[in-house]
Coordinates of C-alpha atoms in Angstrom, one line a residue:
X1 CA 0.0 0.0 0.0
X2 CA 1.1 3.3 -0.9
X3 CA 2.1 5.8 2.3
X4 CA -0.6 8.4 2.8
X5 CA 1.3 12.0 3.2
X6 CA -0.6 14.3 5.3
X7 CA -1.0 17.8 4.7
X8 CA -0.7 21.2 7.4
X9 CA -4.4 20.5 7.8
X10 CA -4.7 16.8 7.3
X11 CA -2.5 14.9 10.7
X12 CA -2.5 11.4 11.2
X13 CA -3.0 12.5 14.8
X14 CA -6.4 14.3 13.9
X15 CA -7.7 11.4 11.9
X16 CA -7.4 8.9 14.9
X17 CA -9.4 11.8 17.0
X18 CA -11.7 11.7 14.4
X19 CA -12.8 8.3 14.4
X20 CA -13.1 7.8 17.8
X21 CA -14.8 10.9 18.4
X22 CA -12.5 12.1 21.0
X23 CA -11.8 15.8 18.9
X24 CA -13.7 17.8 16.4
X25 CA -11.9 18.9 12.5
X26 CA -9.9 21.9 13.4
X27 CA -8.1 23.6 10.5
X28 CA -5.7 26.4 10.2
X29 CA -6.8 30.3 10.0
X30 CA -6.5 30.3 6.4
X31 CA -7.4 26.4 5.1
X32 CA -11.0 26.3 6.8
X33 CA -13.7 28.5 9.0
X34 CA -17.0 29.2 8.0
X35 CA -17.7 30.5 4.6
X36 CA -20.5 33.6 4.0
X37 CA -21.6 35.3 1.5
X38 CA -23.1 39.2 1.1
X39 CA -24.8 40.7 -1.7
X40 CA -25.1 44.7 -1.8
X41 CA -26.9 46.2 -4.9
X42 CA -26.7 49.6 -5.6
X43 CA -28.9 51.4 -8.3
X44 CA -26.5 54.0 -10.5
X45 CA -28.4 57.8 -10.5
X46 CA -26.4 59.3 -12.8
X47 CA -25.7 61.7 -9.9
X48 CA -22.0 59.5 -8.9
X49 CA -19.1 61.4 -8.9
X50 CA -15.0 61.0 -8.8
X51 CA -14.2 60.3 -5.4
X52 CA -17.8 59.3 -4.4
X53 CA -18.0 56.3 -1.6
X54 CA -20.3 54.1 -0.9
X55 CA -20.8 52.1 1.7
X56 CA -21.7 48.5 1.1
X57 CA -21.6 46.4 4.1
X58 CA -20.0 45.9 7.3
X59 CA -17.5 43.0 7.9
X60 CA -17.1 40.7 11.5
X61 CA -13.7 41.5 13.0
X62 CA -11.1 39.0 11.8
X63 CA -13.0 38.3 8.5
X64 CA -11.0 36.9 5.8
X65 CA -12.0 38.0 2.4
X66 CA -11.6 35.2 -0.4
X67 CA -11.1 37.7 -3.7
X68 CA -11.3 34.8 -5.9
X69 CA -14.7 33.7 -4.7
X70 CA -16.2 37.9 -4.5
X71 CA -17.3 39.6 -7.6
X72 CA -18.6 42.8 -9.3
X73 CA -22.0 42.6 -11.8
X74 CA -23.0 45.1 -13.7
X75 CA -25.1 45.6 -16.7
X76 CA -23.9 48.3 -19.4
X77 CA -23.8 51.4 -17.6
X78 CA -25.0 53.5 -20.0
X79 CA -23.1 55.8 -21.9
X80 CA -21.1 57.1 -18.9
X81 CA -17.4 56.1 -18.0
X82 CA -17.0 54.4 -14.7
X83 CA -14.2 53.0 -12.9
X84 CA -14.6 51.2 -9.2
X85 CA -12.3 50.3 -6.3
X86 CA -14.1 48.5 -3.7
X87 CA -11.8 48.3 0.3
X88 CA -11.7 50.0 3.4
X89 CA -11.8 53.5 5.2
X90 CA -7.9 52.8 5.4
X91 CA -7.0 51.3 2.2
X92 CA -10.0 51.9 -0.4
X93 CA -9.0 49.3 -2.7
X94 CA -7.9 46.6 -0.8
X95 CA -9.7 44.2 -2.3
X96 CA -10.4 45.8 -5.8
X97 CA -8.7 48.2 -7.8
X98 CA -9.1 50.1 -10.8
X99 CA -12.3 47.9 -12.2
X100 CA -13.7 49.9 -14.8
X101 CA -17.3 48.8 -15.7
X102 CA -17.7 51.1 -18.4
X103 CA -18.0 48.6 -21.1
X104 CA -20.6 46.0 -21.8
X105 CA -21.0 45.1 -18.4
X106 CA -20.9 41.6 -17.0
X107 CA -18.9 39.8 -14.2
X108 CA -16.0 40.5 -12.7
X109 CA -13.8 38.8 -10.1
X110 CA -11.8 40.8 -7.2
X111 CA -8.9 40.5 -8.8
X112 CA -5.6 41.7 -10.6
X113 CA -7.2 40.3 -13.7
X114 CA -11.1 40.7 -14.1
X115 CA -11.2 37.7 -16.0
X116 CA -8.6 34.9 -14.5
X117 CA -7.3 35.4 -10.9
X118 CA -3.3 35.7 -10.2
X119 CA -2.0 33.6 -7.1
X120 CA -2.0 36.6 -5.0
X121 CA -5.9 36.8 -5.3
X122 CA -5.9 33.1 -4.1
X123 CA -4.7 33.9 -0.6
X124 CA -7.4 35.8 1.3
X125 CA -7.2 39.3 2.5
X126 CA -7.2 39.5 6.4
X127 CA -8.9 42.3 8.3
X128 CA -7.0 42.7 11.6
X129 CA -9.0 45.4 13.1
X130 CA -10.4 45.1 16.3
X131 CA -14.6 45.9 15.4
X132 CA -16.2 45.6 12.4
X133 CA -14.9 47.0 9.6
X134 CA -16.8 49.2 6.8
X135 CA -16.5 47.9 3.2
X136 CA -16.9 50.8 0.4
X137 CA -16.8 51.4 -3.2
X138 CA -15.1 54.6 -4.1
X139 CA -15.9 55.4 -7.8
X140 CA -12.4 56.4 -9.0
X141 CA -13.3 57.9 -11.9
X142 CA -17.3 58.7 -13.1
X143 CA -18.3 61.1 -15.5
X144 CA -21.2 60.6 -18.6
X145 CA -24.7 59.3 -18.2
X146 CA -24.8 56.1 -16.0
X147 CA -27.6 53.7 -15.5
X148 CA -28.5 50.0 -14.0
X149 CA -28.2 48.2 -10.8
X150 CA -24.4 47.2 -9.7
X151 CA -24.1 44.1 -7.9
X152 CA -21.5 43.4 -5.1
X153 CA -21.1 39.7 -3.3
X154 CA -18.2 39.3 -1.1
X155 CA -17.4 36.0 -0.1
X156 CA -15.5 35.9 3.5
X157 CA -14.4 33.1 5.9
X158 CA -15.1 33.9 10.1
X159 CA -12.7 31.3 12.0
X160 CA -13.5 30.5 15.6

């Protein structure tokens, strides 16, 4: 028989609790938790501005966001120009930068690339405040006639 390898998460140790019920799965800050989901929608009003924020939802403390798994829909905005960052008070594109959603609209990942995600956007982005933290879109640039519903889902892990 071949030898079975384990993995940081996976322990020889942690199987044998397993089975006789003795200890519950327990897995590393970044390999496991409980997964959530939040959708924000925000209807455009043609009154958005450079610089404009809005707020979109707050976070748990300790929330890790999975960039990867989040993503930006939009139908086509009209005939406007619109480009989004989506982060925190303290780093406004943290999780998103420089998405412009001027085009045809459609679906677009939190990441470097809108359409395939780099390894970077794999690992998840902690939040190591203290409370709850505030997650915002800043429209970086917006100028034109803009129309349509943007939708926002954030994906997050909450360990404990």
């Amino acid at each position: 028989m071949a030898a079975l390898t384990p993995t940081d998460t996976f322990t020889l140790g942690q199987v044998s609790a397993l089975i006789d019920g003795s200890e519950r799965p327990t897995k590393s800050p970044l390999n496991g938790g409980t997964l959530h989901s939040i959708r924000v929608a925000y209807t455009l009003t043609d009154a958005e501005a450079t610089g404009d924020t809005l707020a979109l939802c707050y976070l748990p403390k300790g929330a890790l966001v999975h960039r990867a798994l989040s993503y930006v829909e939009t139908p086509d905005p009209g005939t406007g120009t619109l480009t989004i960052d989506i982060g925190t008070a303290s780093n406004t594109d943290l999780y998103l930068d420089g998405l412009d959603v001027s085009t045809a609209g459609g679906t677009f990942l939190f990441s470097s690339s809108p359409s395939v995600p780099v390894a970077a956007d794999l690992t998840p982005a902690a939040l190591t405040t203290t409370d709850n933290t505030l997650v915002m879109l800043t429209c970086a640039t917006a100028s034109g006639s803009l129309a349509g519903t943007i939708y926002v889902t954030i994906t997050y892990s909450i360990y404990n």
